[in-house]
């Protein structure tokens, strides 16, 4: 076992786990942060989508040894704090569009949505349908149309 230190939702944490343990299990089982969901464990379903240093990533496929003390991980639990509000504007849009069905994929969908909007803005533009087509998060309940509407609405408030 080895100590690993990184930042989660604004707080520095240190965990004592083997180097090869994937970050998703550290978040969920060691730190009790269960917003990132487990679906496939092999970077396909995207249910675990969170942010590392502001960009979308999938912690099921990252070893805990591959993050360091300066890496900032944000999960759905910490998303509102990034804008200093009770809910992030993308979460508000999600509620207004009544997106969720079973809900399992939804934290990952929202994290992917926010990262997609931020990436477009960093490139000096707004999101397009092509950007939305690139979001690969699986929804077994088929809420894709509402997801797209909510992302467009949420983007106007970010
Ligand atoms: S659980 Fe991480 S991509 Fe499926
Ligand atoms: S809402 Fe059920 S998997 Fe997406």
Coordinates of C-alpha atoms and ligand atoms in Angstrom, one line a residue:
X1 CA 0.0 0.0 0.0
X2 CA 1.2 3.5 -0.8
X3 CA 0.0 7.0 0.2
X4 CA -1.6 9.0 -2.7
X5 CA -2.5 12.6 -2.4
X6 CA -4.8 14.6 -4.7
X7 CA -7.5 17.2 -4.5
X8 CA -11.2 16.1 -4.6
X9 CA -14.0 18.7 -4.7
X10 CA -11.7 21.4 -3.4
X11 CA -10.1 19.4 -0.6
X12 CA -6.7 17.7 -0.5
X13 CA -7.1 14.0 0.4
X14 CA -4.5 11.3 1.1
X15 CA -5.5 7.6 0.7
X16 CA -3.4 4.5 1.4
X17 CA -4.1 2.0 -1.4
X18 CA -2.1 0.1 -4.0
X19 CA -0.8 2.0 -7.0
X20 CA -3.0 0.1 -9.5
X21 CA -6.3 0.7 -7.8
X22 CA -8.5 2.6 -10.2
X23 CA -9.6 6.1 -9.1
X24 CA -13.3 5.3 -9.4
X25 CA -13.0 2.7 -6.5
X26 CA -10.9 5.2 -4.5
X27 CA -13.6 7.8 -4.9
X28 CA -16.5 5.5 -4.2
X29 CA -15.2 2.9 -1.8
X30 CA -12.5 4.7 0.1
X31 CA -13.8 8.3 0.1
X32 CA -17.5 7.6 -0.1
X33 CA -18.1 9.8 -3.1
X34 CA -20.7 7.9 -5.0
X35 CA -21.8 10.4 -7.6
X36 CA -19.5 8.9 -10.3
X37 CA -21.3 5.6 -11.2
X38 CA -19.8 2.2 -12.1
X39 CA -21.1 0.8 -15.4
X40 CA -18.4 -0.9 -17.4
X41 CA -15.0 -0.2 -15.7
X42 CA -13.3 0.0 -19.1
X43 CA -13.9 3.6 -20.3
X44 CA -16.9 2.8 -22.5
X45 CA -20.2 3.6 -20.8
X46 CA -19.0 6.9 -19.3
X47 CA -21.2 6.6 -16.2
X48 CA -18.2 7.6 -14.1
X49 CA -17.5 10.8 -16.0
X50 CA -15.9 13.4 -13.7
X51 CA -13.4 16.2 -14.2
X52 CA -9.7 16.3 -13.7
X53 CA -8.3 19.8 -13.9
X54 CA -11.5 21.0 -15.6
X55 CA -11.6 18.4 -18.3
X56 CA -13.8 15.3 -18.6
X57 CA -12.2 12.0 -17.7
X58 CA -13.2 8.5 -16.6
X59 CA -11.8 7.5 -13.2
X60 CA -12.6 3.8 -13.8
X61 CA -9.7 3.8 -16.2
X62 CA -7.1 5.9 -14.3
X63 CA -4.8 4.4 -11.7
X64 CA -4.6 6.3 -8.4
X65 CA -0.9 6.4 -8.9
X66 CA -1.4 8.5 -12.0
X67 CA -2.8 11.5 -10.2
X68 CA -0.7 13.8 -8.0
X69 CA -1.1 16.4 -5.3
X70 CA -1.8 19.2 -7.8
X71 CA -4.5 17.3 -9.7
X72 CA -8.0 18.6 -9.0
X73 CA -10.8 16.1 -9.4
X74 CA -14.3 17.3 -9.4
X75 CA -17.3 15.0 -9.2
X76 CA -21.0 15.8 -9.5
X77 CA -21.0 16.4 -5.7
X78 CA -18.5 19.3 -6.1
X79 CA -19.9 20.8 -9.3
X80 CA -22.1 23.5 -7.7
X81 CA -19.1 24.8 -5.7
X82 CA -17.3 25.5 -8.9
X83 CA -19.8 28.3 -9.5
X84 CA -20.5 29.1 -5.9
X85 CA -24.2 28.1 -6.0
X86 CA -26.5 25.4 -4.6
X87 CA -26.8 23.9 -8.1
X88 CA -24.8 24.4 -11.2
X89 CA -26.7 26.0 -14.1
X90 CA -26.5 22.7 -16.0
X91 CA -28.1 20.9 -13.1
X92 CA -30.9 23.5 -13.1
X93 CA -31.5 23.0 -16.8
X94 CA -31.6 19.2 -16.2
X95 CA -34.3 19.6 -13.6
X96 CA -36.3 22.0 -15.8
X97 CA -36.2 19.6 -18.7
X98 CA -37.0 16.7 -16.4
X99 CA -34.2 14.7 -18.1
X100 CA -33.6 11.8 -15.7
X101 CA -35.4 8.5 -16.0
X102 CA -33.8 5.9 -13.8
X103 CA -31.0 8.5 -13.2
X104 CA -28.0 6.1 -13.2
X105 CA -26.2 7.7 -16.1
X106 CA -27.2 11.3 -15.2
X107 CA -24.2 12.5 -13.0
X108 CA -21.9 11.4 -15.8
X109 CA -24.1 13.1 -18.4
X110 CA -24.1 16.4 -16.6
X111 CA -20.3 16.3 -16.0
X112 CA -19.8 15.5 -19.7
X113 CA -22.1 18.4 -20.7
X114 CA -20.3 20.9 -18.5
X115 CA -16.9 19.9 -19.8
X116 CA -18.2 20.0 -23.4
X117 CA -19.5 23.6 -23.0
X118 CA -16.3 24.7 -21.3
X119 CA -14.1 23.2 -24.0
X120 CA -16.1 25.0 -26.7
X121 CA -15.8 28.3 -24.8
X122 CA -12.1 27.8 -24.4
X123 CA -12.0 27.6 -28.2
X124 CA -13.9 30.9 -28.4
X125 CA -17.2 29.5 -29.6
X126 CA -20.5 28.0 -28.5
X127 CA -21.5 24.4 -28.6
X128 CA -22.8 22.9 -31.8
X129 CA -24.8 19.8 -32.6
X130 CA -21.5 18.2 -33.6
X131 CA -20.2 18.7 -30.1
X132 CA -23.2 17.0 -28.7
X133 CA -22.8 14.1 -31.1
X134 CA -19.3 13.6 -29.6
X135 CA -20.7 12.9 -26.1
X136 CA -20.5 9.1 -25.8
X137 CA -22.2 8.7 -22.4
X138 CA -24.6 5.8 -22.6
X139 CA -28.2 6.1 -21.3
X140 CA -29.9 2.8 -21.1
X141 CA -33.2 4.7 -20.6
X142 CA -32.8 6.6 -23.9
X143 CA -33.1 10.1 -22.5
X144 CA -30.8 11.4 -25.3
X145 CA -33.3 14.0 -26.7
X146 CA -33.9 15.6 -23.4
X147 CA -30.2 15.5 -22.6
X148 CA -29.5 17.5 -25.8
X149 CA -32.2 20.1 -25.0
X150 CA -30.9 20.5 -21.4
X151 CA -27.3 21.0 -22.5
X152 CA -28.3 23.7 -24.9
X153 CA -30.4 25.4 -22.2
X154 CA -27.7 25.0 -19.6
X155 CA -25.0 26.4 -21.9
X156 CA -26.9 29.7 -22.2
X157 CA -26.6 30.2 -18.5
X158 CA -23.0 29.2 -18.0
Ligands
LIG1 S1 -17.6 2.9 -15.5 FE1 -16.2 4.4 -16.3 S2 -16.6 4.5 -18.4 FE2 -17.9 2.9 -17.7
LIG2 S1 -31.6 7.7 -17.1 FE1 -31.5 5.6 -16.9 S2 -29.5 5.1 -17.8 FE2 -29.8 7.2 -18.3

